[in-house]
mmCIF file of C-alpha atoms in Angstrom:
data_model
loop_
_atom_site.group_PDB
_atom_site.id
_atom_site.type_symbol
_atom_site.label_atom_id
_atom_site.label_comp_id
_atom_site.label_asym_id
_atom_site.label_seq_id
_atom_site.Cartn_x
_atom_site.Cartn_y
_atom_site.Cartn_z
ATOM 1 C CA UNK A 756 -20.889 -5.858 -7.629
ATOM 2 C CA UNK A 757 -18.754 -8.497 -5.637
ATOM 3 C CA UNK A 758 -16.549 -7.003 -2.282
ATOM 4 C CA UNK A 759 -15.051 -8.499 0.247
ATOM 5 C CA UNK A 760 -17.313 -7.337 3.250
ATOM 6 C CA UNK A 761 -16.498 -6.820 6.854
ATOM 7 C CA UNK A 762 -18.779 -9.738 8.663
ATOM 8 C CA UNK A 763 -17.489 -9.796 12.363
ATOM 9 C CA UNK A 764 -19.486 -13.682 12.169
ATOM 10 C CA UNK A 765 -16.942 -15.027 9.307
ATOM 11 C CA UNK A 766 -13.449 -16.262 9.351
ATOM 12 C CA UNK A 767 -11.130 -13.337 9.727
ATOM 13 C CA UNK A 768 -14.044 -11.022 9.853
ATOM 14 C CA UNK A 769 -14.142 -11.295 5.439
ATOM 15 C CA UNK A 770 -16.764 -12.497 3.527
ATOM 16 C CA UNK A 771 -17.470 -12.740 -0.277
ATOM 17 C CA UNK A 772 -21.029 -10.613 -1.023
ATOM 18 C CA UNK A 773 -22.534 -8.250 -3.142
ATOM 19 C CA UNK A 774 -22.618 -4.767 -2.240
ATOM 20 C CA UNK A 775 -24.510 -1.702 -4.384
ATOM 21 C CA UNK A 776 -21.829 -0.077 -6.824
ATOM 22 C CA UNK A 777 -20.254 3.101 -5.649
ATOM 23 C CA UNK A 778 -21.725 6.544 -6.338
ATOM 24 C CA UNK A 779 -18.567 8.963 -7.255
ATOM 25 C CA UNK A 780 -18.672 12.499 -5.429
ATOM 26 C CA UNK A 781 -17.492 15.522 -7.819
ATOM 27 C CA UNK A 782 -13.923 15.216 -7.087
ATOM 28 C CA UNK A 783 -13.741 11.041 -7.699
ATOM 29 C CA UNK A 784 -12.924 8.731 -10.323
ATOM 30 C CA UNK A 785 -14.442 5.703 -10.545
ATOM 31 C CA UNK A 786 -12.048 2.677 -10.920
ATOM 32 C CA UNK A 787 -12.505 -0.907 -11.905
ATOM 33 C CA UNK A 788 -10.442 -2.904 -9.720
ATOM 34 C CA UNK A 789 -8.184 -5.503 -11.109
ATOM 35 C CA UNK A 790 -5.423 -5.832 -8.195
ATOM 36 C CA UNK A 791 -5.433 -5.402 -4.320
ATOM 37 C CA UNK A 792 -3.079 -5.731 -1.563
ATOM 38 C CA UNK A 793 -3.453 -6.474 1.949
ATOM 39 C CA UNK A 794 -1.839 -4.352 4.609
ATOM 40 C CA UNK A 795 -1.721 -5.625 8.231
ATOM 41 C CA UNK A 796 -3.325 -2.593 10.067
ATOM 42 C CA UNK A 797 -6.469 -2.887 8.094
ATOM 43 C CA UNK A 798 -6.546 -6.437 8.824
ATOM 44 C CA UNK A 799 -6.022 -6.353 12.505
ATOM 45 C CA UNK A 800 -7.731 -3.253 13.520
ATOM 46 C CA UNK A 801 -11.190 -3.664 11.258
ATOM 47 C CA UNK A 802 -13.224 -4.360 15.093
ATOM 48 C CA UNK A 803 -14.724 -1.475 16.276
ATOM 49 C CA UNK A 804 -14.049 1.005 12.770
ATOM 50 C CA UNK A 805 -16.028 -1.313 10.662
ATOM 51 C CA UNK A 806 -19.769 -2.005 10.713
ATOM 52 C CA UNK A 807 -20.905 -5.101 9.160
ATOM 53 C CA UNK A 808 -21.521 -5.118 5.248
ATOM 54 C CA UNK A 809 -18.453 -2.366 4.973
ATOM 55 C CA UNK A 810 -16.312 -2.745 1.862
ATOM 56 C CA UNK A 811 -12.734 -2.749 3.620
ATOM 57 C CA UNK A 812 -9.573 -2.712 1.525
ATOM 58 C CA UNK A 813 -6.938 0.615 1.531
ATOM 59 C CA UNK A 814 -4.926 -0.344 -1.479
ATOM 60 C CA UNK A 815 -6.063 -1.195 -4.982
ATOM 61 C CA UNK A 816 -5.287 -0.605 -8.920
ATOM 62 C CA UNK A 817 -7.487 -0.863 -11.821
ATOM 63 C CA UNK A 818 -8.635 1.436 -14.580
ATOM 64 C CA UNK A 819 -10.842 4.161 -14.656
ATOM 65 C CA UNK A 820 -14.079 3.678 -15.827
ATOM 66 C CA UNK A 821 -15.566 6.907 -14.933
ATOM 67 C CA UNK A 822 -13.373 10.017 -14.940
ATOM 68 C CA UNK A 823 -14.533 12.955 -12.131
ATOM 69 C CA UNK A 824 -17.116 14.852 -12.968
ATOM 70 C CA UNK A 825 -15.415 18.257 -11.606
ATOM 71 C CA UNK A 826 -12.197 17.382 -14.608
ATOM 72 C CA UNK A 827 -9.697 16.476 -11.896
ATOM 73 C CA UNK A 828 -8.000 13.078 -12.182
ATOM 74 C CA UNK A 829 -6.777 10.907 -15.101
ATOM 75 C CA UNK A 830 -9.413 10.075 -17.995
ATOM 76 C CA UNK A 831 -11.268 7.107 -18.772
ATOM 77 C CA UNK A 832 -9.031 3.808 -19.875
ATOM 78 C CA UNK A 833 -6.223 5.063 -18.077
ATOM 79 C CA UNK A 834 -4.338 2.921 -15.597
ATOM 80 C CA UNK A 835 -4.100 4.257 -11.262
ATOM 81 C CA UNK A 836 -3.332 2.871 -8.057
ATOM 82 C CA UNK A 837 -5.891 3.815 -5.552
ATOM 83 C CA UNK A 838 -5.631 4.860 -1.569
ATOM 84 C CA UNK A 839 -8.871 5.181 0.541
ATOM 85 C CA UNK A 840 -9.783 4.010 4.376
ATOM 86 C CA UNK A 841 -12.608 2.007 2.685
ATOM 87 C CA UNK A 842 -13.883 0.454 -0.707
ATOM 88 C CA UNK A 843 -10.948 -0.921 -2.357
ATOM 89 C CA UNK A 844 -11.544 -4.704 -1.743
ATOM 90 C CA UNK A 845 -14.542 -4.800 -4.550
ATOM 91 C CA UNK A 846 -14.919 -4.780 -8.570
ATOM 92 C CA UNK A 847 -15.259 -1.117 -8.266
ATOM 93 C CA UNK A 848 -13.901 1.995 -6.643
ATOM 94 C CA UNK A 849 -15.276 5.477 -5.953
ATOM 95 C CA UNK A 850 -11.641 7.046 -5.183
ATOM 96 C CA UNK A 851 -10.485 10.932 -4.728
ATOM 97 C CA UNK A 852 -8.522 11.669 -7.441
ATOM 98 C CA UNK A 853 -5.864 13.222 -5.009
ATOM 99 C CA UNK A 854 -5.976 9.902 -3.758
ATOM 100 C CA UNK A 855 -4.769 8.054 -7.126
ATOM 101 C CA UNK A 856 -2.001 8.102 -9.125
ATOM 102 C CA UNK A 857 -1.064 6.955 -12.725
ATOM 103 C CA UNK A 858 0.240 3.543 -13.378
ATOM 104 C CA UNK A 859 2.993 3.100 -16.470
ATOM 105 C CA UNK A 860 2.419 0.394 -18.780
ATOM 106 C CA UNK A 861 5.379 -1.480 -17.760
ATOM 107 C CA UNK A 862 4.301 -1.270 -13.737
ATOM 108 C CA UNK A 863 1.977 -4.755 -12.682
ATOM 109 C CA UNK A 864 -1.461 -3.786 -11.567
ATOM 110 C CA UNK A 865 -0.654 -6.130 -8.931
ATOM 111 C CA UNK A 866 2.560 -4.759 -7.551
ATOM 112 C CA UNK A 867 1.220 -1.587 -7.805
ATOM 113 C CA UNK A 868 -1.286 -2.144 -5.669
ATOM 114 C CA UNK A 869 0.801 -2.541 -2.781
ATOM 115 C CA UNK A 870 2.625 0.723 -3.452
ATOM 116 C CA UNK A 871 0.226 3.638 -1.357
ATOM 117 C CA UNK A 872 -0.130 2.416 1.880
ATOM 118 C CA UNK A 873 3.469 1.172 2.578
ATOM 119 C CA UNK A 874 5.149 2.900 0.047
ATOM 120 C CA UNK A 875 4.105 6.408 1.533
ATOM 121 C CA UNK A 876 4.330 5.371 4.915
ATOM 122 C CA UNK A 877 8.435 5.091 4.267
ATOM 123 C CA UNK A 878 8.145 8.485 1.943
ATOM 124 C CA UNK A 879 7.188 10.577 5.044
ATOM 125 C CA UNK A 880 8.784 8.659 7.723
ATOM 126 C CA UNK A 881 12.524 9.300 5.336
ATOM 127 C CA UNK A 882 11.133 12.854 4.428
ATOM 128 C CA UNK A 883 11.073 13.691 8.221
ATOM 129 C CA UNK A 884 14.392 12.693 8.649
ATOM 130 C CA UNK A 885 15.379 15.866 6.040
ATOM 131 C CA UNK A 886 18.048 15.352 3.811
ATOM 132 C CA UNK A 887 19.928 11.818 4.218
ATOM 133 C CA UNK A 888 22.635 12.153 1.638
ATOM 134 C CA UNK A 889 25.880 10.457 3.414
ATOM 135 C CA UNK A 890 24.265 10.273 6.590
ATOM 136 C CA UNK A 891 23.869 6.422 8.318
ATOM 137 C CA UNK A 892 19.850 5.547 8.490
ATOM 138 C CA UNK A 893 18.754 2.416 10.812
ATOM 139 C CA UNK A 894 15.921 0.837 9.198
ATOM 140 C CA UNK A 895 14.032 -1.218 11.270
ATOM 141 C CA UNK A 896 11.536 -3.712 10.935
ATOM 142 C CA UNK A 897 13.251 -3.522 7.271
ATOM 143 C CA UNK A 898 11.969 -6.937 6.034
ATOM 144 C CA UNK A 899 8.782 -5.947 5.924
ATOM 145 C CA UNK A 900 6.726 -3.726 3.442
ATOM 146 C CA UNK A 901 6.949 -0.437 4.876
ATOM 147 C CA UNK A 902 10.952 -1.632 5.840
ATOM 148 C CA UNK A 903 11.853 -2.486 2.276
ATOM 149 C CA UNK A 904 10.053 0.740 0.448
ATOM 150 C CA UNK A 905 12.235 2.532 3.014
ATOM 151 C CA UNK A 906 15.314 1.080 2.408
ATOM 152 C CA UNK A 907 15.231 1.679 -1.289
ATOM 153 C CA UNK A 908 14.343 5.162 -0.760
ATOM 154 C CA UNK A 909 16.965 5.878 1.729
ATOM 155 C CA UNK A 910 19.759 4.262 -1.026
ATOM 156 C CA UNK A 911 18.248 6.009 -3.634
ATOM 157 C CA UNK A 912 18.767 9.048 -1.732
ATOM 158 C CA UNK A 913 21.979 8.757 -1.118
ATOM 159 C CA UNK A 914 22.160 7.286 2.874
ATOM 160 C CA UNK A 915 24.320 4.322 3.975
ATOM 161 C CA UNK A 916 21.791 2.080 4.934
ATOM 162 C CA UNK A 917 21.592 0.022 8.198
ATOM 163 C CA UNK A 918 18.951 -2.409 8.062
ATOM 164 C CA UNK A 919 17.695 -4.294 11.373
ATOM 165 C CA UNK A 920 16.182 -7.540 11.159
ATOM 166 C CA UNK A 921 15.017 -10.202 13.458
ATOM 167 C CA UNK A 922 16.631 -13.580 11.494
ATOM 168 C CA UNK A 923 19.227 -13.951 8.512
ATOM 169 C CA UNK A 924 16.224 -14.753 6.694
ATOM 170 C CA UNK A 925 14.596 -11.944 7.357
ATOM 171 C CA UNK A 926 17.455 -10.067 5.916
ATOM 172 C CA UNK A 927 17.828 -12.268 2.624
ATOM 173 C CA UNK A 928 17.808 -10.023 -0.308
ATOM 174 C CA UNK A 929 18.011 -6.555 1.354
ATOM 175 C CA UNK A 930 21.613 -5.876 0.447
ATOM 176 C CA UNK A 931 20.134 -6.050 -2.788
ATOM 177 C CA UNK A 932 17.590 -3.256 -2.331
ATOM 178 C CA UNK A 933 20.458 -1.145 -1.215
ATOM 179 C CA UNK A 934 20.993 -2.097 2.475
ATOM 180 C CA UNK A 935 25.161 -1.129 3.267
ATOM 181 C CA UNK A 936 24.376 -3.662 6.528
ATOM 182 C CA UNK A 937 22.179 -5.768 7.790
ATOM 183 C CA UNK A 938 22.140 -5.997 11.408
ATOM 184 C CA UNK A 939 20.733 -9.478 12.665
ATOM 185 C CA UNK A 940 20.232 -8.923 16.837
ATOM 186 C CA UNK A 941 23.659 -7.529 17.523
ATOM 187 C CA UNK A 942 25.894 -8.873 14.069
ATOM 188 C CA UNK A 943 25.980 -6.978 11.228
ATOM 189 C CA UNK A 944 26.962 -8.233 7.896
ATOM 190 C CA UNK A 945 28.408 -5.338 5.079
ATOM 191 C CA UNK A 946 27.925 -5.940 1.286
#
């Protein structure tokens, strides 16, 4: 199958190979991959936890094509979104099915795929706040794509949202996600 391999000897450590197809353990599905994102820690920190000829890639979504062999996880056909340190940049996917959800009809493979890592990363970082209903959250770093999962969380659970930026462009479009503020530096604009 096709993957995007760690090669410290290519530009940005990536290259296009073949690698063998993934053997599922008991407990994993095994997903053909139509959709991946790219987060930046994987990206920037692949020296050093990567040997060459590794599969990278956290995030993906596909199908399943093999259901788990132990009966855990969604069967064959239906849609996921995958999370693993490893294997998700390639045609296929051996993934945990604790480690996959189910993907409605009317949810984009593609934006899916950028759902687990950033998506979660604001779930627990808002769940360790406890309950936020009418309490003021600061957001920061909310333009990006843990910042943005978290402010729609934080709205949806009922917090007046401050979100901290580093330009007005940065904060374009956050007001609509359910930012109260945006604070540029030290402004702050209210919707």
């Amino acid at each position: 199958m096709r993957a995007l391999l760690y090669d410290p000897g290519a530009p940005q450590g990536l290259r296009l190979g073949e690698a063998p197809d993934p053997e599922p353990g008991e407990s994993q599905a095994l997903v053909e991959v139509h959709a991946v994102s790219f987060n930046f820690g994987e990206l920037a920190y692949r020296e050093g936890r990567s040997r060459p000829g590794d599969i990278a890639g956290w995030d993906a979504a596909g199908v399943v094509a093999r259901a788990a062999a132990d009966g855990s996880g969604p069967a064959v056909g239906t849609r996921v979104v995958t999370f693993g340190w490893t294997g998700g940049w390639a045609e296929l996917r051996a993934a945990d099915t604790a480690e996959l959800a189910t993907v409605p009809d009317s949810v984009d493979l593609g934006e899916a795929s950028a759902l687990p890592v950033a998506g979660v990363t604001a779930l627990q970082a808002l769940r360790g706040l406890g309950p936020v209903v009418g309490r003021r959250v600061l957001i920061t770093g909310a333009s990006g794509g843990v910042g943005r999962f978290a402010v729609q969380l934080a709205h949806r659970a009922g917090a007046h949202v401050v979100a901290s930026v580093g330009s007005p462009e940065r904060g374009e479009g956050l007001a609509d996600l359910g930012a109260d503020e945006v604070v540029v530096g030290q402004s702050a604009s209210r919707r």
